[in-house]
Short mmCIF file of C-alpha atoms and ligand atoms in Angstrom, two decimals:
data_model
loop_
_atom_site.label_atom_id
_atom_site.label_comp_id
_atom_site.label_asym_id
_atom_site.label_seq_id
_atom_site.Cartn_x
_atom_site.Cartn_y
_atom_site.Cartn_z
CA UNK A 73 -20.01 4.47 15.28
CA UNK A 74 -16.67 4.35 13.47
CA UNK A 75 -16.34 1.40 11.08
CA UNK A 76 -13.30 0.54 8.98
CA UNK A 77 -12.93 -2.01 6.19
CA UNK A 78 -9.49 -3.55 5.79
CA UNK A 79 -7.83 -6.25 3.72
CA UNK A 80 -5.17 -7.15 1.22
CA UNK A 81 -5.26 -5.87 -2.38
CA UNK A 82 -8.33 -6.98 -4.31
CA UNK A 83 -10.26 -8.20 -1.28
CA UNK A 84 -13.41 -6.38 -2.42
CA UNK A 85 -13.50 -3.53 0.09
CA UNK A 86 -15.02 -1.05 -2.35
CA UNK A 87 -17.76 -3.46 -3.40
CA UNK A 88 -18.70 -4.13 0.22
CA UNK A 89 -18.60 -0.43 1.11
CA UNK A 90 -20.83 0.36 -1.86
CA UNK A 91 -23.41 -2.21 -0.74
CA UNK A 92 -23.23 -1.02 2.87
CA UNK A 93 -23.71 2.58 1.77
CA UNK A 94 -26.77 1.53 -0.25
CA UNK A 95 -28.19 -0.22 2.80
CA UNK A 96 -27.56 2.81 5.03
CA UNK A 97 -29.32 5.03 2.49
CA UNK A 98 -32.28 2.67 2.30
CA UNK A 99 -32.61 2.77 6.09
CA UNK A 100 -32.03 6.55 6.21
CA UNK A 101 -29.11 6.13 8.61
CA UNK A 102 -26.76 9.14 8.57
CA UNK A 103 -23.31 8.12 7.40
CA UNK A 104 -20.13 9.33 5.74
CA UNK A 105 -18.27 7.03 3.35
CA UNK A 106 -14.61 7.85 3.10
CA UNK A 107 -11.19 6.30 2.46
CA UNK A 108 -7.47 6.47 3.12
CA UNK A 109 -5.29 7.70 1.70
CA UNK A 110 -7.19 10.63 0.19
CA UNK A 111 -10.33 11.12 2.30
CA UNK A 112 -9.94 14.89 2.63
CA UNK A 113 -8.65 17.73 0.42
CA UNK A 114 -5.09 17.57 1.79
CA UNK A 115 -5.15 13.78 1.51
CA UNK A 116 -6.25 13.98 -2.12
CA UNK A 117 -2.97 15.77 -2.80
CA UNK A 118 -0.94 13.27 -0.76
CA UNK A 119 -2.51 10.19 -2.43
CA UNK A 120 -0.69 10.42 -5.79
CA UNK A 121 2.62 10.89 -3.98
CA UNK A 122 2.05 7.55 -2.27
CA UNK A 123 0.53 5.44 -5.02
CA UNK A 124 2.19 6.49 -8.28
CA UNK A 125 4.62 3.82 -9.48
CA UNK A 126 7.13 6.51 -10.43
CA UNK A 127 7.21 7.92 -6.85
CA UNK A 128 10.49 7.19 -5.12
CA UNK A 129 9.57 7.39 -1.44
CA UNK A 130 11.80 6.42 1.44
CA UNK A 131 9.89 4.09 3.79
CA UNK A 132 9.90 6.56 6.70
CA UNK A 133 8.72 9.33 4.42
CA UNK A 134 6.00 6.97 3.20
CA UNK A 135 4.94 6.30 6.79
CA UNK A 136 4.69 9.98 7.67
CA UNK A 137 2.72 10.74 4.51
CA UNK A 138 0.14 8.11 5.50
CA UNK A 139 0.09 9.54 9.04
CA UNK A 140 -0.25 13.12 7.79
CA UNK A 141 -3.15 12.07 5.60
CA UNK A 142 -4.75 10.31 8.59
CA UNK A 143 -4.27 13.18 11.04
CA UNK A 144 -5.98 15.62 8.70
CA UNK A 145 -8.69 13.12 7.79
CA UNK A 146 -9.53 12.50 11.46
CA UNK A 147 -9.58 16.23 12.27
CA UNK A 148 -11.49 17.36 9.20
CA UNK A 149 -13.80 14.47 8.34
CA UNK A 150 -14.02 11.61 10.84
CA UNK A 151 -14.34 13.35 14.23
CA UNK A 152 -16.84 15.97 13.03
CA UNK A 153 -19.01 13.22 11.51
CA UNK A 154 -18.91 11.14 14.70
CA UNK A 155 -19.68 14.22 16.77
CA UNK A 156 -22.85 14.89 14.82
CA UNK A 157 -23.91 11.29 15.33
CA UNK A 158 -23.20 9.96 11.83
CA UNK A 159 -21.71 6.55 11.13
CA UNK A 160 -18.30 6.69 9.47
CA UNK A 161 -17.55 3.95 6.93
CA UNK A 162 -13.87 4.16 6.08
CA UNK A 163 -11.92 2.18 3.46
CA UNK A 164 -8.58 1.49 5.25
CA UNK A 165 -7.23 3.21 8.36
CA UNK A 166 -4.50 2.73 10.96
CA UNK A 167 -4.54 -1.08 10.76
CA UNK A 168 -3.36 -0.73 7.15
CA UNK A 169 -0.30 1.21 8.30
CA UNK A 170 0.53 -1.46 10.81
CA UNK A 171 -0.05 -4.28 8.32
CA UNK A 172 1.74 -2.63 5.34
CA UNK A 173 4.48 -0.51 6.90
CA UNK A 174 4.85 -2.76 9.97
CA UNK A 175 4.41 -6.37 8.90
CA UNK A 176 5.01 -5.67 5.19
CA UNK A 177 8.02 -3.35 5.33
CA UNK A 178 9.32 -4.56 8.69
CA UNK A 179 8.98 -1.35 10.71
CA UNK A 180 8.49 -1.76 14.47
CA UNK A 181 4.82 -2.52 15.13
CA UNK A 182 4.68 -1.04 18.65
CA UNK A 183 6.23 2.22 17.42
CA UNK A 184 3.65 2.36 14.64
CA UNK A 185 0.89 1.75 17.15
CA UNK A 186 2.07 4.76 19.20
CA UNK A 187 2.54 6.97 16.13
CA UNK A 188 -1.00 6.16 15.06
CA UNK A 189 -2.26 7.00 18.54
CA UNK A 190 -0.51 10.33 18.24
CA UNK A 191 -1.70 11.09 14.69
CA UNK A 192 -5.33 10.27 15.49
CA UNK A 193 -5.52 11.58 19.06
CA UNK A 194 -6.20 7.99 20.11
CA UNK A 195 -9.16 7.40 17.79
CA UNK A 196 -9.52 3.71 16.88
CA UNK A 197 -12.50 2.17 15.09
CA UNK A 198 -15.42 0.68 17.00
CA UNK A 199 -15.59 -2.10 14.43
CA UNK A 200 -13.16 -3.31 11.77
CA UNK A 201 -14.38 -5.59 9.01
CA UNK A 202 -11.37 -7.54 7.75
CA UNK A 203 -11.87 -9.06 4.31
CA UNK A 204 -9.51 -12.00 4.24
CA UNK A 205 -8.49 -14.07 1.22
CA UNK A 206 -5.42 -15.80 -0.24
CA UNK A 207 -3.03 -13.17 -1.63
CA UNK A 208 -2.80 -14.78 -5.10
CA UNK A 209 -6.56 -14.43 -5.55
CA UNK A 210 -6.56 -10.84 -4.29
CA UNK A 211 -3.60 -9.70 -6.37
CA UNK A 212 -4.97 -11.12 -9.59
CA UNK A 213 -8.29 -9.38 -8.91
CA UNK A 214 -6.52 -6.06 -8.12
CA UNK A 215 -4.25 -6.19 -11.18
CA UNK A 216 -7.23 -6.93 -13.44
CA UNK A 217 -9.12 -3.96 -11.93
CA UNK A 218 -6.17 -1.57 -12.30
CA UNK A 219 -5.68 -2.68 -15.90
CA UNK A 220 -9.39 -2.17 -16.64
CA UNK A 221 -9.40 1.28 -15.09
CA UNK A 222 -6.03 2.27 -16.55
CA UNK A 223 -4.53 2.71 -13.06
CA UNK A 224 -1.49 0.44 -13.44
CA UNK A 225 1.05 3.26 -13.32
CA UNK A 226 -0.84 5.92 -11.38
CA UNK A 227 -1.99 3.73 -8.46
CA UNK A 228 -0.10 0.47 -8.72
CA UNK A 229 2.93 1.02 -6.48
CA UNK A 230 1.82 -1.41 -3.77
CA UNK A 231 0.34 -4.00 -6.13
CA UNK A 232 3.76 -4.14 -7.83
CA UNK A 233 5.43 -5.44 -4.64
CA UNK A 234 6.40 -9.11 -4.50
CA UNK A 235 3.93 -11.73 -3.30
CA UNK A 236 5.81 -12.38 -0.03
CA UNK A 237 5.21 -8.74 0.96
CA UNK A 238 1.45 -9.22 0.55
CA UNK A 239 1.59 -12.51 2.42
CA UNK A 240 3.17 -10.77 5.43
CA UNK A 241 0.44 -8.14 5.25
CA UNK A 242 -2.29 -10.73 5.29
CA UNK A 243 -0.69 -12.39 8.31
CA UNK A 244 -0.31 -8.98 9.98
CA UNK A 245 -4.01 -8.23 9.61
CA UNK A 246 -4.90 -11.66 10.99
CA UNK A 247 -2.53 -11.17 13.95
CA UNK A 248 -4.28 -7.88 14.75
CA UNK A 249 -7.68 -9.54 14.51
CA UNK A 250 -6.52 -12.10 17.04
CA UNK A 251 -5.22 -9.40 19.36
CA UNK A 252 -8.50 -7.41 19.26
CA UNK A 253 -11.22 -10.02 18.74
CA UNK A 254 -13.95 -7.65 19.97
CA UNK A 255 -13.14 -4.95 17.45
CA UNK A 256 -12.35 -7.15 14.45
CA UNK A 257 -14.75 -9.22 12.43
CA UNK A 258 -12.91 -11.45 9.92
CA UNK A 259 -14.93 -12.16 6.78
CA UNK A 260 -14.08 -14.66 4.04
CA UNK A 261 -13.68 -12.39 1.01
CA UNK A 262 -14.43 -15.29 -1.35
CA UNK A 263 -18.10 -15.19 -0.33
CA UNK A 264 -20.52 -13.47 -2.69
CA UNK A 265 -21.04 -9.72 -2.24
CA UNK A 266 -24.57 -10.35 -0.90
CA UNK A 267 -23.32 -12.89 1.65
CA UNK A 268 -20.59 -10.48 2.73
CA UNK A 269 -23.11 -7.69 3.13
CA UNK A 270 -25.28 -9.88 5.35
CA UNK A 271 -22.27 -10.81 7.54
CA UNK A 272 -21.17 -7.18 7.74
CA UNK A 273 -24.63 -5.96 8.77
CA UNK A 274 -24.77 -8.66 11.42
CA UNK A 275 -21.35 -7.59 12.79
CA UNK A 276 -22.59 -3.99 12.97
CA UNK A 277 -25.72 -4.99 14.84
CA UNK A 278 -27.85 -4.12 11.79
CA UNK A 279 -28.80 -7.56 10.57
CA UNK A 280 -31.77 -7.51 8.19
CA UNK A 281 -33.89 -9.49 10.64
CA UNK A 282 -33.31 -6.87 13.34
P1 TYD B 245 -6.00 1.99 -2.63
O1 TYD B 245 -6.09 2.49 -4.03
O2 TYD B 245 -6.89 2.56 -1.62
O3 TYD B 245 -6.03 0.47 -2.78
P2 TYD B 245 -6.97 -0.62 -2.22
O4 TYD B 245 -8.07 -0.69 -3.22
O5 TYD B 245 -6.09 -1.81 -2.17
O6 TYD B 245 -7.39 -0.13 -0.86
O7 TYD B 245 -4.49 2.12 -2.24
C1 TYD B 245 -4.02 2.23 -1.00
C2 TYD B 245 -2.69 1.51 -0.96
O8 TYD B 245 -1.92 2.07 0.10
C3 TYD B 245 -2.87 0.06 -0.66
O9 TYD B 245 -1.94 -0.68 -1.44
C4 TYD B 245 -2.49 -0.05 0.78
C5 TYD B 245 -1.54 1.08 1.02
N1 TYD B 245 -1.58 1.66 2.38
C6 TYD B 245 -0.47 1.58 3.19
O10 TYD B 245 0.56 1.01 2.80
N2 TYD B 245 -0.51 2.15 4.43
C7 TYD B 245 -1.61 2.80 4.90
O11 TYD B 245 -1.61 3.32 6.03
C8 TYD B 245 -2.77 2.88 4.03
C9 TYD B 245 -3.99 3.62 4.49
C10 TYD B 245 -2.70 2.29 2.78
#
């Protein structure tokens, strides 16, 4: 089962993924936790090109770097894991490209959908957990985290965008959730981590009662 976690900056994806991974370990379920950009060796080299504040990247070049990262990640990490029956828990995937490069930067959403189909060989998640929250709350959380971890310059290129950009991204994610209600599960990211974990397990058919 291929699961992705999506959301605006500072939505708490890493915290939720950490709790989910702990739960999978406790239940001895085979899984791979990974992320984009940077979930494979090639991607780890692409990631700084995309996120460093000093990177000057044309928006089409940016798009193809995300797609290159994804194509390699699918081929090297995600498909092999799914083929051996493991769960894949991935922090961001193709919906991020459509939300950020499509709704955020204004690139054509249907074209991006097709390019993602091509890059991934048509692999879309079985379940997408969308952590939704007001952009002001998310951005202040993300900026505080980057400051704490000293990542402001090295990984802050998207956080530095204006608030309206992030607002369009939030709306883009929600529009996708409406278009694919079976695949998406929208979670209120202002809930406590424990409450979010319970909702996520329920959405994955792994509720604690089960
Ligand atoms: P990351 O450090 O993973 O941030 P976050 O904790 O917010 O997930 O940075 C990834 C950044 O790249 C994030 O701002 C979203 C952006 N992004 C895109 O614009 N397009 C994409 O396809 C992906 C995967 C990420």
